[in-house]
């Protein structure tokens, strides 16, 4: 809340500052327009925008500038907003509240709303990027609104087609003068200084509503037409009325009076500037009338632009005059900063050279075979009879003896006392195609040619010839000038810069290792002995030892530079094929001292009054003794007076127009920080310097705080796009300039936040850390459990190993000892049949063999991997039963087998056989058949969902529960009544576990035992 309050306070301060700037602009505007009142309309600079430039149509109904500086343009094909960078079009395809694309007018309400009078959608309101219809209570305003006016009390007046006039106050609308205007088309509404509301109509004249009365003027009261199209007031409080038949002035004291100078003119619109000049837009041109000066001017065409069917006239905050036309689109007038000497004042508009003589006359060389001589505003011609091969006059020098020296492509021509003398190849010259003529301080002439090098000349004789490899490195000489020390500087084509010292020795300097294609058109020497050179590759600086190229501010237009002039007001002027550059000397010094990275400039071109922006590079432009600059162009001689150029540049306004997140426009109207959703790849900004003096020259610099380290280089682009911005808070700032010198550093800014993805949030990082800690602890705990289990296993293995060693030695030694004892007894006992001893020895051997077999099975189970195969269970059971059928108890015990013949299991056959053999053998071996009535062993097997279930039951002596936990231990025997190794059930348990099965025992003493084994089907490898 506190931040929002501070933001609103800052916004309020900005609005007051903007208001102050606007008031200051109006003060300056008044001064400038007073100067304009004395300027001919023909001297105003003019520009035009058509449908090909971005308008929806060349039929424009009105133009209006809002308080931000944006231009609103209405038409019958939608409404447009122009910011100097782009035209934005809003029509029924883009705005849902618009029924038809026709618009008549636009005006700004004090609350910031833009109100538009439409042709079929009523009054449309626009504010902060949102469009709506102006809905009122009471009688509805007609859908076709011709004009809108905001009165001093903020009442809205709407003039309609065929339905009269409506007043809207506090959301309620009522008709005005319904008896007189109910079926009338109201063309214009105007409030005069005394508060009178004036209404112009189609066919019913003019009405004026005062506090006490209603005025009405028609043909009967002095009008020449009852169709009145325009109303306005001048600075004296007079009301101006424009009709189909002329212009009228009304004052309460004098009444209605016709302005005779404009009688009969079809007036469409009116505008009064600060000099109290009345601008009249008509069907056949624009008039400017100033009663105080007694002047009236008219312009109906300029530079091919037809100034007809003018529908509106306004002045913007920079003093430009804008006109909309029903035929010629959008037109801008502004004060011309240049004048032009053109035909018919001179013989041709294609100018090659301008020379100021010692007598103050101006000599002009064109593509014609004659010299134009101008003195003040009068120009005469001097014909040239020598054959110039239709290439005109390239350079002129007027000597104090009256001789006129001409450089032409027909040779050097001297005219004195009306007699011509031509110096050419026929007279000993090295070439005919001369471009430059120069006279040095010692009286020597220097003639530069295209193909014959440089000639030093005096008294009709060649003093010295400089050519390629003879003092020059190129025969193509473009310029010659002299330093204050008497050195001759020669600019060449592809041969660098050559300096000829006072002894005639030449020194050549190169910009590159190979200067091919580099043309040094002209050299401007500076007071400190350095030089600036205009060339095809840009501006070049010579510090007396070497050449270096000057970095200029970026421009979308590539240029060739022809000449350089220094004026008397610390500025440097550079002519080019695309206008004239003005550079401040202080800025040049800053650049040369590395204080700035590039050289800024202002471009003067057709926007500033040049008849043609393309200068020529034949010879030189000049600065006259009075400081005026004369520049040769393809459209005449351009005349610029630096002393009359305003030094009070207005601070340009800057506006961030749109912000797009993945091409979706964001709302910039809220005081709250904009939030951009996560996952947005592109954030684009569109911005403008709101100056219309020369929109294509507007510059911007931008910086995204939180991302960019420095401000950008100046650019004309007006938009920038950022991709894959990280999450965080950002402020996008932009500053603007019209000339590269004066920057609106406050500019405009927009704050926004890029929201993070869930995996980029602090919570996610905390959860990630927590998960990592949990994982670490889990791994640590698992590792500790693993180690603990390994320790248990190791202790178990060690215990088993101890038991194994003890039991194995006992089990192996016991039968061997028995055998050894029987052998000894048999040797001493001669009475007993030897077969008795052999039988007992056989039993000991069998016992030992069984033990060794169990040890081998145990070893294999521990070492070998599982070898799965499909095992038929019925044959396997039969094989095991047959193997134990010789045992003592077998014949006494009933054996029941319930195993399906087709029952199979995918498992390790060897291990399965060990399990079944041990369990079945134990059932028979440990049975006590004589102790029960019906001794039996039941073997049951059946298929399960996962594999096979095996059940081996008997009704033998059973196993006491206190022994059941230990029977699976290695070498454990619960009874000594029967023999055994103690490895059988141990291996059964180990094998069942290894085969991913389960083993269960149910037993009670004297009730028998049931062993249940569940074994799964294991994958059988495919070979």
XYZ file of N, CA and C in Angstrom, residues 629-777:
447
model
N 25.606 29.658 -45.213
C 26.155 28.510 -45.924
C 25.398 28.314 -47.229
N 26.156 28.128 -48.320
C 25.557 27.811 -49.620
C 26.048 26.430 -50.027
N 25.081 25.535 -50.297
C 25.415 24.126 -50.521
C 24.877 23.694 -51.879
N 25.750 23.190 -52.767
C 25.275 22.695 -54.060
C 24.498 21.392 -53.903
N 23.324 21.315 -54.526
C 22.508 20.097 -54.473
C 21.968 19.816 -55.864
N 21.253 18.707 -55.973
C 20.584 18.391 -57.235
C 19.248 19.102 -57.356
N 18.917 19.935 -56.356
C 17.681 20.705 -56.393
C 17.940 22.181 -56.183
N 19.039 22.673 -56.699
C 19.376 24.073 -56.551
C 20.421 24.308 -55.467
N 20.623 25.598 -55.160
C 21.556 25.978 -54.100
C 20.776 26.097 -52.807
N 21.155 25.279 -51.829
C 20.498 25.328 -50.515
C 21.196 26.389 -49.665
N 20.391 27.278 -49.084
C 20.923 28.372 -48.273
C 20.513 28.164 -46.825
N 21.507 28.041 -45.918
C 21.254 27.851 -44.487
C 21.956 28.962 -43.727
N 21.198 29.643 -42.883
C 21.765 30.707 -42.053
C 21.835 30.190 -40.614
N 23.008 29.741 -40.151
C 23.111 29.176 -38.792
C 22.675 30.144 -37.707
N 22.810 31.453 -37.945
C 22.467 32.427 -36.911
C 20.968 32.494 -36.657
N 20.158 32.022 -37.606
C 18.710 32.082 -37.451
C 18.104 30.760 -36.990
N 18.982 29.775 -36.736
C 18.485 28.502 -36.228
C 18.299 28.619 -34.728
N 17.177 28.158 -34.256
C 16.877 28.255 -32.827
C 17.820 27.369 -32.040
N 18.359 27.901 -30.966
C 19.209 27.110 -30.071
C 18.421 26.562 -28.899
N 17.147 26.990 -28.782
C 16.299 26.495 -27.690
C 15.523 25.277 -28.165
N 16.200 24.140 -28.122
C 15.559 22.897 -28.540
C 14.585 22.438 -27.465
N 13.399 22.010 -27.890
C 12.423 21.491 -26.943
C 12.819 20.080 -26.507
N 12.583 19.803 -25.238
C 12.836 18.465 -24.735
C 11.794 17.513 -25.320
N 12.214 16.510 -26.062
C 11.227 15.607 -26.672
C 10.571 14.713 -25.614
N 9.324 14.414 -25.828
C 8.631 13.484 -24.949
C 8.972 12.055 -25.355
N 8.931 11.169 -24.380
C 9.242 9.760 -24.620
C 8.128 8.921 -24.013
N 7.733 7.887 -24.715
C 6.617 7.070 -24.247
C 6.880 5.602 -24.569
N 6.734 4.755 -23.541
C 6.695 3.310 -23.776
C 5.266 2.972 -24.176
N 5.107 2.562 -25.402
C 3.754 2.392 -25.953
C 3.143 1.030 -25.602
N 3.931 -0.023 -25.736
C 3.386 -1.357 -25.518
C 4.463 -2.266 -24.936
N 3.995 -3.233 -24.165
C 4.851 -4.324 -23.698
C 4.142 -5.623 -24.063
N 4.869 -6.524 -24.708
C 4.282 -7.789 -25.146
C 5.019 -8.949 -24.477
N 4.251 -9.902 -23.965
C 4.817 -11.143 -23.445
C 4.355 -12.264 -24.362
N 5.294 -12.799 -25.136
C 4.955 -13.804 -26.157
C 3.794 -13.320 -27.020
N 3.913 -12.080 -27.509
C 2.985 -11.434 -28.444
C 1.635 -11.073 -27.816
N 1.494 -11.232 -26.520
C 0.267 -10.817 -25.819
C 0.538 -9.465 -25.170
N -0.299 -8.459 -25.515
C -0.094 -7.112 -24.991
C -0.463 -7.066 -23.505
N 0.388 -6.406 -22.714
C 0.164 -6.294 -21.277
C -0.465 -4.940 -20.944
N -1.221 -4.905 -19.871
C -1.898 -3.684 -19.432
C -0.905 -2.798 -18.687
N -0.655 -1.582 -19.231
C 0.292 -0.657 -18.623
C -0.397 0.400 -17.772
N -1.721 0.318 -17.638
C -2.457 1.389 -16.966
C -2.438 1.260 -15.446
N -2.184 0.073 -14.926
C -2.245 -0.132 -13.482
C -1.035 0.478 -12.793
N -1.264 0.949 -11.555
C -0.168 1.460 -10.744
C 0.697 0.334 -10.196
N 0.169 -0.873 -10.238
C 0.894 -2.003 -9.672
C 1.909 -2.531 -10.662
N 2.933 -3.149 -10.115
C 3.987 -3.739 -10.947
C 3.395 -4.853 -11.814
N 3.774 -4.851 -13.073
C 3.287 -5.872 -13.996
C 3.932 -7.202 -13.639
N 3.131 -8.261 -13.687
C 3.660 -9.596 -13.459
C 3.552 -10.395 -14.750
N 4.660 -10.995 -15.137
C 4.725 -11.809 -16.344
C 4.841 -13.265 -15.925
N 3.944 -14.077 -16.453
C 3.895 -15.472 -16.045
C 5.194 -16.199 -16.380
N 5.460 -17.236 -15.615
C 6.633 -18.063 -15.900
C 6.444 -18.785 -17.235
N 7.517 -19.131 -17.850
C 7.452 -19.838 -19.127
C 7.380 -18.929 -20.332
N 7.293 -17.595 -20.136
C 7.276 -16.658 -21.265
C 8.679 -16.588 -21.872
N 8.761 -16.783 -23.164
C 10.062 -16.810 -23.832
C 10.511 -15.440 -24.305
N 9.552 -14.599 -24.746
C 9.918 -13.310 -25.342
C 9.139 -12.178 -24.671
N 9.870 -11.142 -24.282
C 9.262 -9.917 -23.773
C 9.725 -8.783 -24.683
N 8.770 -8.126 -25.346
C 9.096 -7.089 -26.326
C 8.542 -5.746 -25.862
N 9.283 -4.701 -26.187
C 8.896 -3.337 -25.819
C 8.838 -2.487 -27.090
N 7.767 -1.699 -27.205
C 7.654 -0.708 -28.270
C 7.612 0.666 -27.616
N 8.452 1.576 -28.111
C 8.566 2.897 -27.497
C 8.793 3.925 -28.584
N 8.592 5.187 -28.216
C 8.678 6.251 -29.213
C 9.211 7.524 -28.586
N 9.955 8.268 -29.384
C 10.242 9.664 -29.082
C 9.163 10.472 -29.784
N 8.308 11.116 -29.000
C 7.108 11.746 -29.568
C 7.444 13.131 -30.122
N 8.284 13.131 -31.152
C 8.599 14.349 -31.883
C 8.283 14.098 -33.344
N 7.638 15.100 -33.969
C 7.231 14.954 -35.360
C 7.968 15.930 -36.271
N 9.045 16.541 -35.732
C 9.841 17.436 -36.577
C 10.477 16.652 -37.710
N 11.018 15.515 -37.365
C 11.602 14.614 -38.353
C 11.556 13.214 -37.756
N 10.393 12.576 -37.780
C 10.204 11.321 -37.036
C 11.220 10.249 -37.366
N 11.625 10.192 -38.636
C 12.564 9.142 -39.012
C 13.945 9.355 -38.408
N 14.205 10.556 -37.844
C 15.503 10.844 -37.220
C 15.462 10.660 -35.698
N 14.297 10.400 -35.151
C 14.206 10.262 -33.701
C 15.102 9.127 -33.206
N 15.705 9.360 -32.055
C 16.624 8.391 -31.470
C 16.123 7.958 -30.102
N 16.455 6.728 -29.742
C 16.151 6.234 -28.406
C 17.352 5.439 -27.882
N 17.480 5.482 -26.569
C 18.400 4.595 -25.873
C 17.596 3.901 -24.770
N 17.884 2.652 -24.534
C 17.103 1.895 -23.572
C 18.031 1.073 -22.672
N 17.464 0.667 -21.542
C 18.203 -0.155 -20.593
C 17.209 -0.958 -19.768
N 17.444 -2.235 -19.657
C 16.621 -3.094 -18.810
C 17.384 -3.321 -17.508
N 17.004 -2.542 -16.496
C 17.687 -2.655 -15.205
C 17.370 -4.017 -14.590
N 18.428 -4.661 -14.134
C 18.306 -6.030 -13.654
C 18.787 -7.024 -14.675
N 19.100 -6.510 -15.889
C 19.580 -7.396 -16.965
C 20.723 -6.747 -17.738
N 20.487 -5.518 -18.256
C 21.522 -4.810 -19.015
C 22.460 -4.084 -18.056
N 23.747 -4.093 -18.377
C 24.713 -3.370 -17.566
C 24.739 -1.893 -17.934
N 24.607 -1.577 -19.217
C 24.717 -0.198 -19.687
C 23.551 0.140 -20.604
N 23.429 1.440 -20.877
C 22.437 1.907 -21.844
C 22.854 1.447 -23.232
N 21.857 1.228 -24.080
C 22.127 0.826 -25.455
C 22.713 1.982 -26.260
N 23.254 1.657 -27.412
C 23.650 2.689 -28.358
C 22.387 3.375 -28.902
N 22.479 4.642 -29.332
C 21.305 5.292 -29.934
C 20.785 4.496 -31.124
N 19.469 4.420 -31.220
C 18.855 3.610 -32.268
C 17.586 4.282 -32.752
N 17.258 4.024 -34.015
C 16.006 4.513 -34.600
C 14.897 3.458 -34.522
N 15.210 2.271 -34.020
C 14.315 1.119 -34.162
C 12.980 1.312 -33.464
N 12.963 1.824 -32.238
C 11.712 2.018 -31.513
C 11.147 0.753 -30.907
N 11.902 -0.330 -30.903
C 11.443 -1.544 -30.259
C 12.633 -2.453 -29.976
N 12.464 -3.293 -28.966
C 13.508 -4.244 -28.600
C 12.827 -5.446 -27.989
N 13.441 -6.601 -28.168
C 12.884 -7.847 -27.646
C 13.943 -8.561 -26.817
N 13.529 -9.035 -25.658
C 14.404 -9.826 -24.795
C 13.857 -11.257 -24.761
N 14.758 -12.228 -24.775
C 14.344 -13.628 -24.754
C 14.861 -14.313 -23.502
N 14.017 -15.208 -22.982
C 14.392 -16.067 -21.852
C 14.927 -15.273 -20.661
N 14.167 -14.253 -20.256
C 14.565 -13.493 -19.071
C 14.462 -14.379 -17.834
N 15.427 -14.280 -16.937
C 15.329 -15.057 -15.699
C 14.255 -14.463 -14.795
N 13.766 -15.215 -13.825
C 12.782 -14.650 -12.892
C 13.420 -13.552 -12.064
N 12.600 -12.542 -11.733
C 13.103 -11.440 -10.931
C 12.379 -10.155 -11.246
N 12.809 -9.070 -10.602
C 12.228 -7.739 -10.789
C 13.072 -6.944 -11.777
N 12.403 -6.264 -12.714
C 13.091 -5.507 -13.752
C 12.422 -4.138 -13.910
N 13.211 -3.187 -14.390
C 12.681 -1.873 -14.776
C 13.235 -1.569 -16.166
N 12.320 -1.422 -17.129
C 12.739 -1.062 -18.482
C 12.651 0.451 -18.623
N 13.765 1.080 -18.965
C 13.827 2.538 -19.106
C 14.198 2.881 -20.540
N 13.670 4.019 -20.986
C 13.994 4.498 -22.332
C 14.119 6.013 -22.278
N 15.109 6.550 -22.975
C 15.258 7.993 -23.131
C 15.230 8.308 -24.627
N 14.886 9.549 -24.962
C 14.733 9.902 -26.369
C 15.415 11.207 -26.716
N 15.701 11.351 -28.010
C 16.335 12.566 -28.523
C 15.931 12.752 -29.969
N 15.926 14.013 -30.396
C 15.665 14.303 -31.809
C 16.937 14.630 -32.574
N 18.028 14.893 -31.851
C 19.242 15.334 -32.523
C 20.506 14.628 -32.045
N 20.392 13.760 -31.064
C 21.576 13.080 -30.551
C 22.339 13.878 -29.520
N 21.943 15.147 -29.293
C 22.594 15.997 -28.297
C 21.735 16.135 -27.047
N 20.520 16.614 -27.253
C 19.604 16.845 -26.143
C 18.774 15.591 -25.915
N 18.990 14.948 -24.768
C 18.293 13.711 -24.443
C 17.320 13.939 -23.289
N 16.132 13.428 -23.444
C 15.177 13.388 -22.336
C 15.566 12.191 -21.464
N 16.433 12.473 -20.480
C 16.982 11.388 -19.679
C 15.974 10.839 -18.680
N 14.966 11.635 -18.332
C 13.911 11.101 -17.469
C 13.110 10.060 -18.227
N 12.799 10.374 -19.476
C 12.172 9.413 -20.371
C 10.931 8.769 -19.798
N 10.837 7.473 -19.991
C 9.696 6.711 -19.513
C 10.219 5.381 -18.995
N 9.435 4.759 -18.145
C 9.868 3.490 -17.571
C 8.661 2.635 -17.247
N 8.888 1.343 -17.179
C 7.855 0.403 -16.773
C 8.535 -0.684 -15.941
N 7.913 -0.970 -14.783
C 8.444 -1.990 -13.885
C 7.648 -3.277 -14.058
N 8.331 -4.391 -13.996
C 7.633 -5.658 -14.123
C 8.420 -6.748 -13.407
N 7.732 -7.811 -13.157
C 8.330 -8.959 -12.482
C 8.078 -10.198 -13.309
N 9.124 -10.949 -13.564
C 8.990 -12.237 -14.234
C 8.854 -13.297 -13.138
N 7.697 -13.947 -13.111
C 7.454 -14.959 -12.089
C 8.272 -16.211 -12.378
N 8.742 -16.872 -11.341
C 9.561 -18.063 -11.558
C 8.711 -19.303 -11.811
N 9.299 -20.277 -12.487
C 8.694 -21.594 -12.541
C 8.747 -22.182 -11.123
N 7.945 -23.227 -10.887
C 7.921 -23.799 -9.542
C 9.309 -24.269 -9.131
N 10.103 -24.721 -10.140
C 11.434 -25.213 -9.814
C 12.450 -24.074 -9.662
N 12.001 -22.817 -9.828
C 12.906 -21.690 -9.652
C 12.583 -20.888 -8.380
N 11.611 -21.375 -7.597
C 11.205 -20.651 -6.400
C 12.096 -21.018 -5.218
N 12.068 -20.157 -4.202
C 12.838 -20.415 -2.984
C 12.330 -21.671 -2.295
N 10.997 -21.826 -2.319
C 10.445 -23.031 -1.697
C 10.972 -24.290 -2.360
N 11.047 -24.236 -3.702
C 11.549 -25.421 -4.413
C 12.994 -25.696 -4.019
N 13.800 -24.623 -3.933
C 15.202 -24.824 -3.550
C 15.298 -25.371 -2.129
N 14.425 -24.859 -1.224
C 14.429 -25.389 0.139
C 14.017 -26.854 0.146
N 12.973 -27.178 -0.636
C 12.551 -28.575 -0.726
C 13.645 -29.440 -1.339
N 14.349 -28.836 -2.320
C 15.445 -29.574 -2.957
C 16.543 -29.871 -1.945
N 16.868 -28.850 -1.124
C 17.877 -29.059 -0.084
C 17.397 -30.105 0.912
N 16.106 -29.975 1.301
C 15.538 -30.933 2.239
C 15.564 -32.341 1.655
N 15.204 -32.442 0.372
C 15.222 -33.754 -0.285
C 16.637 -34.312 -0.350
N 17.598 -33.410 -0.636
C 18.985 -33.860 -0.701
C 19.459 -34.357 0.655
N 19.094 -33.588 1.726
C 19.474 -34.015 3.082
C 18.807 -35.334 3.416
N 17.488 -35.429 3.070
C 16.765 -36.673 3.327
C 17.380 -37.832 2.571
N 17.713 -37.563 1.293
C 18.332 -38.607 0.478
C 19.674 -39.027 1.071
N 20.443 -38.033 1.509
C 21.745 -38.339 2.108
C 21.573 -39.180 3.359
N 20.607 -38.741 4.209
C 20.370 -39.502 5.431
C 19.846 -40.897 5.106
